[in-house]
Coordinates of C-alpha atoms and ligand atoms in Angstrom, one line a residue:
M5 CA 39.0 2.0 -2.6
K6 CA 39.2 5.5 -1.1
Q7 CA 37.3 5.6 2.1
D8 CA 36.1 8.5 4.2
K9 CA 37.4 8.6 7.7
N10 CA 35.0 7.0 10.1
I11 CA 32.5 5.8 7.4
P12 CA 32.7 2.1 6.9
Y13 CA 31.7 0.3 3.7
K14 CA 28.8 -1.3 5.6
V15 CA 27.1 0.3 8.6
Y16 CA 25.5 -2.5 10.6
L17 CA 23.3 -2.1 13.6
S18 CA 23.4 -4.8 16.4
E19 CA 20.5 -7.1 17.1
D20 CA 19.7 -5.0 20.2
E21 CA 19.4 -1.9 18.0
L22 CA 16.6 -3.5 15.9
P23 CA 13.6 -1.0 16.2
K24 CA 11.1 -2.0 18.8
A25 CA 8.1 -0.2 17.2
W26 CA 7.1 0.6 13.6
Y27 CA 6.5 4.2 12.8
N28 CA 3.1 5.3 11.3
V29 CA 3.7 8.4 9.2
R30 CA 0.0 9.1 8.9
A31 CA 0.1 10.3 12.5
D32 CA 2.2 13.3 11.4
M33 CA 0.3 14.0 8.1
K34 CA -1.9 17.1 8.3
T35 CA -4.0 15.9 5.4
K36 CA -4.7 12.2 6.1
P37 CA -4.8 9.8 3.3
A38 CA -8.4 9.4 2.0
P39 CA -10.4 6.5 3.5
L40 CA -11.2 3.3 1.7
L41 CA -14.9 3.3 0.4
N42 CA -17.4 0.6 0.3
P43 CA -17.9 0.2 -3.5
G44 CA -21.7 -0.5 -2.9
T45 CA -22.6 2.5 -0.7
G46 CA -19.7 4.9 -1.5
K47 CA -19.2 5.4 2.2
P48 CA -16.0 5.0 4.2
L49 CA -15.5 1.4 5.3
K50 CA -16.0 0.5 8.9
A51 CA -13.7 -1.9 10.6
E52 CA -16.4 -4.6 10.8
E53 CA -16.9 -4.5 7.0
L54 CA -13.2 -5.4 6.7
Y55 CA -13.1 -8.3 9.1
P56 CA -14.3 -10.9 6.5
I57 CA -11.2 -9.9 4.4
F58 CA -8.4 -9.0 6.7
C59 CA -7.4 -10.1 10.2
E60 CA -8.7 -7.9 13.0
E61 CA -5.3 -6.5 14.2
L62 CA -4.4 -5.6 10.7
V63 CA -7.7 -3.8 10.1
A64 CA -6.9 -1.8 13.2
Q65 CA -3.5 -0.9 11.8
E66 CA -5.0 -0.2 8.4
L67 CA -7.5 2.4 9.8
D68 CA -5.1 4.0 12.4
N69 CA -4.3 7.5 11.3
D70 CA -3.2 8.7 14.8
T71 CA -0.8 6.4 16.6
P72 CA 2.8 7.4 15.7
Y73 CA 4.5 4.3 17.1
I74 CA 3.1 0.8 17.1
E75 CA 5.0 -1.9 19.0
I76 CA 6.5 -4.8 17.1
P77 CA 5.5 -8.0 18.9
Q78 CA 8.4 -10.0 20.2
E79 CA 7.6 -12.9 18.0
I80 CA 7.9 -10.8 14.9
R81 CA 11.1 -9.2 16.2
D82 CA 12.5 -12.7 16.7
C83 CA 11.7 -13.6 13.0
Y84 CA 13.2 -10.2 11.9
K85 CA 16.5 -11.4 13.5
M86 CA 16.8 -14.0 10.8
F87 CA 17.4 -11.4 8.1
R88 CA 17.6 -8.0 10.0
P89 CA 19.0 -5.5 10.7
S90 CA 19.9 -5.1 7.0
P91 CA 23.1 -3.3 6.0
L92 CA 23.4 0.3 5.0
V93 CA 26.1 0.3 2.4
R94 CA 28.2 3.2 1.3
A95 CA 28.6 2.7 -2.5
Y96 CA 32.3 3.6 -2.6
F97 CA 32.9 1.5 -5.7
L98 CA 30.0 3.0 -7.6
E99 CA 31.0 6.5 -6.6
E100 CA 34.6 5.8 -7.9
A101 CA 33.3 4.3 -11.1
L102 CA 31.0 7.4 -11.7
G103 CA 33.7 9.8 -10.6
T104 CA 31.2 11.7 -8.6
P105 CA 31.7 13.9 -5.5
A106 CA 28.3 12.7 -4.3
K107 CA 28.2 10.2 -1.5
I108 CA 25.9 7.3 -2.3
Y109 CA 24.4 4.9 0.3
Y110 CA 22.0 2.1 -0.2
K111 CA 19.9 0.1 2.2
F112 CA 20.0 -3.6 1.0
E113 CA 16.9 -5.7 1.6
G114 CA 17.8 -8.7 -0.6
N115 CA 19.6 -10.7 2.1
N116 CA 16.9 -13.4 2.6
T117 CA 15.7 -16.3 0.6
S118 CA 12.7 -14.5 -0.8
G119 CA 15.2 -11.9 -2.1
S120 CA 13.2 -8.8 -1.2
H121 CA 11.9 -6.4 1.4
K122 CA 8.5 -8.1 1.2
L123 CA 9.3 -10.5 4.0
N124 CA 9.1 -7.5 6.5
S125 CA 5.4 -7.3 6.1
A126 CA 4.9 -11.1 5.3
M127 CA 6.2 -12.0 8.8
A128 CA 3.9 -9.5 10.4
Q129 CA 0.8 -10.4 8.5
A130 CA 1.3 -14.2 9.1
Y131 CA 1.9 -13.6 12.7
Y132 CA -1.4 -11.7 13.2
A133 CA -3.3 -14.2 11.2
K134 CA -1.9 -17.0 13.5
K135 CA -2.7 -15.1 16.6
Q136 CA -6.3 -14.8 15.4
G137 CA -6.4 -18.6 15.2
L138 CA -6.9 -18.7 11.4
K139 CA -6.1 -21.7 9.2
G140 CA -4.4 -19.9 6.4
V141 CA -4.2 -16.9 4.1
T142 CA -4.6 -16.3 0.4
T143 CA -2.8 -13.9 -1.8
E144 CA -1.8 -12.9 -5.4
T145 CA 1.7 -12.7 -6.6
G146 CA 3.1 -11.2 -9.9
A147 CA 6.7 -11.7 -10.3
G148 CA 6.7 -14.0 -7.3
Q149 CA 8.6 -12.1 -4.6
W150 CA 5.6 -11.4 -2.4
G151 CA 4.3 -15.1 -2.7
T152 CA 7.7 -16.3 -1.8
A153 CA 8.0 -14.1 1.1
L154 CA 4.5 -15.0 2.3
S155 CA 5.0 -18.7 1.9
M156 CA 8.2 -18.4 4.1
A157 CA 6.3 -16.5 6.7
C158 CA 3.4 -19.0 6.7
S159 CA 5.8 -21.9 7.1
F160 CA 7.3 -20.2 10.2
F161 CA 4.0 -19.6 11.8
G162 CA 2.3 -22.9 10.7
L163 CA -0.3 -21.4 8.4
D164 CA -1.7 -22.7 5.0
C165 CA -0.8 -20.4 2.1
K166 CA -2.8 -20.3 -1.2
V167 CA -1.1 -18.2 -3.9
Y168 CA -2.7 -17.0 -7.1
M169 CA 0.1 -16.3 -9.4
V170 CA -0.3 -14.2 -12.6
K171 CA -0.3 -16.8 -15.4
V172 CA 2.5 -15.4 -17.4
S173 CA 4.8 -15.4 -14.4
Y174 CA 3.7 -18.9 -13.4
E175 CA 4.8 -20.2 -16.8
Q176 CA 7.9 -18.0 -17.2
K177 CA 9.2 -18.3 -13.6
P178 CA 9.0 -21.9 -12.7
F179 CA 11.8 -21.4 -10.1
R180 CA 9.9 -18.9 -8.0
R181 CA 6.9 -21.2 -8.1
E182 CA 9.0 -24.1 -6.8
V183 CA 10.5 -22.0 -4.0
M184 CA 6.9 -21.3 -2.8
R185 CA 6.0 -25.0 -2.9
T186 CA 9.2 -25.7 -1.0
Y187 CA 7.8 -23.6 1.8
G188 CA 4.5 -25.5 1.6
A189 CA 2.4 -23.0 -0.3
S190 CA -0.1 -24.1 -3.1
V191 CA 0.3 -22.1 -6.3
T192 CA -2.5 -21.6 -8.8
P193 CA -2.0 -19.8 -12.1
S194 CA -4.5 -16.8 -12.5
P195 CA -7.0 -16.4 -13.9
S196 CA -8.1 -19.9 -12.9
M197 CA -11.3 -21.9 -13.0
E198 CA -11.2 -22.2 -9.2
T199 CA -13.1 -19.0 -8.6
E200 CA -16.2 -17.3 -10.0
V201 CA -14.3 -14.1 -10.8
G202 CA -11.5 -16.2 -12.6
K203 CA -14.2 -18.0 -14.6
K204 CA -15.8 -14.7 -15.6
I205 CA -12.5 -13.1 -16.7
L206 CA -11.5 -16.2 -18.7
A207 CA -14.9 -16.2 -20.4
E208 CA -14.5 -12.5 -21.3
F209 CA -10.8 -12.7 -22.3
P210 CA -10.0 -16.3 -23.3
G211 CA -6.2 -16.8 -23.5
T212 CA -5.4 -13.9 -21.2
T213 CA -2.0 -14.2 -19.4
G214 CA -3.5 -12.6 -16.4
S215 CA -2.7 -9.4 -14.4
L216 CA -2.1 -8.5 -10.7
G217 CA -5.6 -6.9 -10.5
C218 CA -7.1 -10.1 -11.6
A219 CA -5.2 -12.3 -9.3
I220 CA -6.2 -10.0 -6.4
S221 CA -9.8 -10.5 -7.2
E222 CA -9.3 -14.3 -7.2
A223 CA -7.4 -14.4 -3.9
V224 CA -10.0 -12.2 -2.2
E225 CA -12.8 -14.4 -3.4
A226 CA -10.8 -17.5 -2.2
A227 CA -10.4 -16.0 1.3
T228 CA -14.0 -15.0 1.7
T229 CA -15.3 -18.4 0.5
H230 CA -13.0 -20.6 2.7
E231 CA -13.7 -20.8 6.4
G232 CA -10.8 -19.7 8.5
Y233 CA -8.9 -17.9 5.7
R234 CA -8.2 -14.2 5.2
Y235 CA -6.6 -12.2 2.4
V236 CA -3.2 -10.6 2.7
L237 CA -1.6 -8.1 0.4
G238 CA 2.1 -7.3 -0.1
S239 CA 2.0 -3.7 -1.0
V240 CA -0.2 -0.6 -1.5
L241 CA -2.1 -0.9 1.9
N242 CA -1.4 1.4 4.9
Q243 CA -0.6 -1.6 7.1
V244 CA 2.1 -2.7 4.7
L245 CA 3.8 0.7 4.6
L246 CA 3.7 0.6 8.5
H247 CA 5.6 -2.8 8.6
Q248 CA 8.0 -1.6 5.9
S249 CA 9.0 1.4 8.1
I250 CA 11.5 -0.9 9.6
I251 CA 13.7 -0.2 6.6
G252 CA 13.7 3.6 7.1
L253 CA 14.0 3.3 10.9
E254 CA 17.1 1.2 10.6
A255 CA 18.6 3.4 7.9
K256 CA 18.0 6.5 10.0
A257 CA 19.6 4.8 13.1
A258 CA 22.6 3.7 11.0
F259 CA 23.0 7.3 9.6
D260 CA 22.8 8.6 13.2
K261 CA 25.5 6.3 14.2
I262 CA 27.9 7.7 11.7
G263 CA 26.6 11.3 12.0
V264 CA 25.4 11.6 8.5
K265 CA 22.1 13.0 7.0
P266 CA 21.0 12.2 3.5
D267 CA 20.0 15.1 1.2
V268 CA 18.1 13.0 -1.4
I269 CA 16.2 9.7 -0.8
I270 CA 15.3 7.6 -3.8
G271 CA 13.1 4.5 -4.1
C272 CA 11.4 2.6 -6.8
A273 CA 7.6 2.7 -6.7
G274 CA 5.3 -0.2 -7.6
G275 CA 2.5 -0.1 -5.0
G276 CA 4.7 2.1 -2.8
S277 CA 5.7 -0.2 0.2
N278 CA 9.5 -0.1 0.0
L279 CA 9.5 3.6 -0.8
G280 CA 6.9 4.4 1.9
G281 CA 8.9 2.3 4.4
L282 CA 12.3 3.7 3.5
I283 CA 11.2 7.4 3.7
S284 CA 8.8 7.1 6.7
P285 CA 11.0 8.5 9.5
F286 CA 12.6 11.0 7.2
M287 CA 9.2 12.1 5.9
G288 CA 8.1 12.4 9.6
E289 CA 10.8 14.9 10.3
K290 CA 9.9 16.8 7.1
L291 CA 6.2 16.8 8.0
R292 CA 7.0 18.0 11.6
G293 CA 9.3 20.8 10.1
E294 CA 12.4 19.4 11.8
A295 CA 14.5 18.6 8.6
D296 CA 14.2 18.7 4.9
Y297 CA 14.9 16.0 2.4
R298 CA 14.3 15.6 -1.3
I299 CA 12.4 12.4 -1.9
I300 CA 12.0 10.9 -5.3
A301 CA 9.8 8.0 -6.4
V302 CA 10.9 6.2 -9.5
E303 CA 8.5 4.3 -11.7
P304 CA 8.6 2.5 -15.0
A305 CA 7.7 4.7 -18.1
S306 CA 5.4 1.7 -19.1
C307 CA 3.4 1.9 -15.9
P308 CA 3.5 5.5 -14.8
S309 CA 0.9 5.9 -12.0
F310 CA 2.4 9.0 -10.3
T311 CA 3.7 10.8 -13.4
R312 CA 0.8 10.2 -15.8
G313 CA -2.0 8.8 -13.7
R314 CA -5.0 10.6 -12.1
Y315 CA -5.5 11.2 -8.3
A316 CA -8.9 9.6 -7.9
Y317 CA -10.9 6.9 -6.3
D318 CA -10.4 3.6 -8.1
F319 CA -10.9 -0.1 -7.7
C320 CA -7.8 -2.0 -6.4
D321 CA -8.5 -5.0 -8.5
T322 CA -9.8 -5.9 -12.0
G323 CA -12.7 -7.9 -10.7
K324 CA -13.9 -4.8 -8.7
V325 CA -14.5 -7.0 -5.5
C326 CA -12.2 -4.9 -3.4
P327 CA -12.8 -1.6 -1.6
L328 CA -12.3 1.7 -3.5
A329 CA -9.0 3.6 -2.7
K330 CA -8.1 7.1 -3.6
M331 CA -4.8 7.0 -5.2
Y332 CA -2.7 8.0 -8.3
T333 CA -4.1 5.4 -10.7
L334 CA -4.0 4.4 -14.3
G335 CA -7.3 2.8 -14.1
S336 CA -7.9 -0.8 -12.7
G337 CA -8.1 -2.2 -16.2
F338 CA -4.6 -1.0 -17.1
I339 CA -2.2 -3.8 -18.0
P340 CA 1.4 -2.8 -18.9
A341 CA 2.7 -3.9 -22.3
P342 CA 3.8 -7.5 -22.5
N343 CA 7.4 -6.5 -23.2
H344 CA 7.6 -4.8 -19.8
A345 CA 10.0 -7.0 -17.7
G346 CA 10.8 -4.8 -14.8
G347 CA 8.1 -5.5 -12.2
L348 CA 6.4 -2.4 -10.7
R349 CA 3.3 -3.2 -12.8
Y350 CA 0.5 -2.3 -10.4
H351 CA -2.0 0.2 -11.8
G352 CA -2.4 2.2 -8.6
M353 CA -0.2 3.5 -5.7
S354 CA -0.3 3.6 -1.9
S355 CA -2.9 6.1 -0.6
I356 CA -0.3 7.5 1.9
L357 CA 2.2 8.2 -0.9
S358 CA -0.5 9.5 -3.2
Q359 CA -1.5 12.1 -0.6
L360 CA 2.1 13.1 0.2
Y361 CA 2.8 13.5 -3.5
D362 CA -0.3 15.5 -4.1
D363 CA 0.6 17.7 -1.1
G364 CA 4.2 18.3 -2.7
Y365 CA 6.2 16.5 -0.1
M366 CA 7.8 14.2 -2.7
E367 CA 8.7 14.1 -6.4
A368 CA 8.3 11.3 -9.0
T369 CA 10.1 10.4 -12.2
S370 CA 9.8 7.7 -14.7
V371 CA 12.5 5.7 -16.5
I372 CA 12.6 3.4 -19.5
Q373 CA 13.5 -0.3 -19.0
T374 CA 16.6 -0.5 -21.3
D375 CA 18.1 2.4 -19.1
V376 CA 17.1 0.5 -16.0
F377 CA 18.9 -2.6 -17.1
K378 CA 22.0 -0.6 -18.1
A379 CA 22.1 0.9 -14.6
A380 CA 21.6 -2.6 -13.1
E381 CA 24.6 -4.0 -15.0
Q382 CA 26.8 -1.0 -14.2
F383 CA 25.9 -1.4 -10.5
A384 CA 26.4 -5.2 -10.5
R385 CA 29.8 -4.9 -12.1
V386 CA 31.2 -2.6 -9.3
E387 CA 29.2 -3.3 -6.2
G388 CA 28.8 -7.0 -6.8
I389 CA 25.2 -7.5 -5.9
L390 CA 22.9 -8.6 -8.8
P391 CA 20.0 -6.2 -8.4
A392 CA 16.3 -6.9 -9.0
P393 CA 14.9 -5.0 -12.0
E394 CA 12.5 -3.2 -9.7
S395 CA 15.4 -2.0 -7.5
S396 CA 17.3 -1.0 -10.5
H397 CA 14.8 1.8 -11.2
A398 CA 16.2 3.4 -8.0
I399 CA 19.7 2.6 -9.1
K400 CA 19.2 4.4 -12.3
A401 CA 17.8 7.6 -10.7
A402 CA 20.5 7.5 -8.1
I403 CA 23.2 7.3 -10.7
D404 CA 21.6 10.2 -12.6
E405 CA 21.6 12.3 -9.4
A406 CA 25.2 11.4 -8.8
L407 CA 26.1 12.4 -12.3
K408 CA 24.4 15.8 -11.9
C409 CA 26.6 16.3 -8.8
K410 CA 29.6 15.6 -11.0
E411 CA 28.6 18.4 -13.2
T412 CA 27.9 20.9 -10.4
G413 CA 30.6 19.7 -8.0
E414 CA 28.0 19.3 -5.2
E415 CA 28.8 16.7 -2.6
K416 CA 25.3 15.6 -1.9
T417 CA 24.5 12.5 0.1
I418 CA 22.2 10.2 -1.8
L419 CA 20.4 7.2 -0.2
F420 CA 18.4 4.7 -2.3
G421 CA 16.6 1.5 -1.5
L422 CA 18.1 -1.6 -2.9
T423 CA 15.0 -3.7 -2.5
G424 CA 16.2 -7.1 -3.7
T425 CA 18.1 -9.4 -5.8
G426 CA 17.5 -10.4 -9.4
Y427 CA 18.4 -14.1 -9.6
F428 CA 14.9 -15.0 -10.8
D429 CA 14.9 -12.3 -13.5
M430 CA 17.7 -13.7 -15.8
V431 CA 15.3 -14.1 -18.7
A432 CA 14.9 -10.3 -18.7
Y433 CA 18.7 -9.8 -18.2
E434 CA 19.2 -12.2 -21.1
K435 CA 16.8 -10.2 -23.4
F436 CA 18.7 -7.1 -22.4
H437 CA 22.2 -8.7 -23.1
N438 CA 21.0 -10.0 -26.5
G439 CA 19.7 -6.5 -27.4
E440 CA 16.2 -7.9 -27.6
M441 CA 14.7 -5.7 -24.9
T442 CA 12.4 -2.9 -26.1
D443 CA 10.8 0.1 -24.5
Y444 CA 7.1 0.7 -24.5
I445 CA 5.6 3.9 -23.3
P446 CA 1.8 4.0 -23.3
T447 CA 0.2 6.7 -25.5
D448 CA -2.0 9.5 -24.1
E449 CA -4.9 7.9 -25.9
E450 CA -4.4 4.5 -24.2
L451 CA -4.2 6.1 -20.7
A452 CA -7.2 8.3 -21.5
A453 CA -9.2 5.2 -22.5
S454 CA -8.2 3.4 -19.3
L455 CA -8.9 6.4 -17.1
A456 CA -12.3 7.0 -18.7
K457 CA -13.4 3.8 -16.9
L458 CA -12.7 5.2 -13.4
P459 CA -15.7 4.7 -11.1
V460 CA -17.9 7.6 -10.4
V461 CA -17.8 8.5 -6.7
K462 CA -20.3 11.0 -5.3
Ligands
PLP27 C1 7.6 -6.0 -5.0 C2 8.9 -5.3 -5.2 C3 9.1 -4.0 -5.4 C4 7.9 -3.0 -5.6 O1 6.9 -3.0 -4.6 P1 6.6 -1.8 -3.7 O2 5.5 -2.2 -2.9 O3 6.4 -0.5 -4.6 O4 7.9 -1.6 -2.9 C5 10.3 -3.4 -5.5 N1 11.4 -4.2 -5.4 C6 11.3 -5.5 -5.2 C7 12.6 -6.4 -5.1 C8 10.1 -6.2 -5.0 O5 10.0 -7.4 -4.8

């Protein structure tokens, strides 16, 4: 391996260098993300209206557009020490395999049992729920990473954890389910007969294998109908991007240590939490006019919220029990094709990222899943880590950028977020290896039909 002088393969921060505050990128945005609306009145939600759903300190974080740094409580910092700081890795092996002059770095968030970055926000949300004296929390999970992260966090803080798991994943991913139960969570396949909204969806669509939007509706209902429970969400929300800023803050500190600045920053985008977290301090510099970076969101061609969605107010869930959020959306009824394996299947996108994208501060691109798995395999074979399919969207885009540098001879520095590991996604890998994986790109007509059902907001 040919190494640059003074640039190690892995750049680690010490425990003392763990960031002491999260960074709230909204403080530096000239155009703030649009507020959540009450679906009944169409008016911006007040804090009190959110208290039945979220715990109070998280509501404050959700609505805070002005405070740039929010201190990370010591208890959360202590939990972070179990799996943070995470390494910034110089992908020397991948660079060599590609024969590119580009310098590729990735920030690896898969070094914990839940296998993804989601634990960063799970720890924070469980801590605040405990601090408020709650009994437990409810949530939804799709592929299972968020449910796993939350069940770990709840076991650390002594909270009950009710997870509504999208039925198709519940059946296809029994291992994830059992990890959650190992950490003490109860896991219910969604839609279920446990909630009114679940019963309604089952009556309307018998035999449905569920969707994230539907599981969210059930989890919210369970929280508001059980005394001492609140709902928590693993992506999309402003508070989640705030907690995930730890990824970017560490990456920036590690880069500063070796005197390097990235030119291009790439992340996969489902609801936007890892990307929002990774880019936040860099975006802050860009917004303040102190530095410039190219920032690229990568989404699946089968669920293309940024690249083919509409920037509009929409429901966050299928059952329409949640507030309205202004975001790039495919419509709350949109469900990606069943052959879509690669995660990142939420119909909407973080309001913060949506506004930044609309204002031209970042780009977006979409990739098809067979290309994503090709990139995943190529990466695994040289860098060793078995990447999550979600993360592999970013790998694919990073490889493409590096190959462009090979053509032009540019020595760009590329940073991408490697959000997690793919050990629980081997059925998808198997399909890919057997040549059974197909690509599906929704037609304009399908998207138009879904977008036609967007709510009318005065
Ligand atoms: C959940 C998840 C994502 C996508 O969620 P975002 O909120 O967009 O970050 C990406 N990678 C992994 C490994 C995940 O678990």
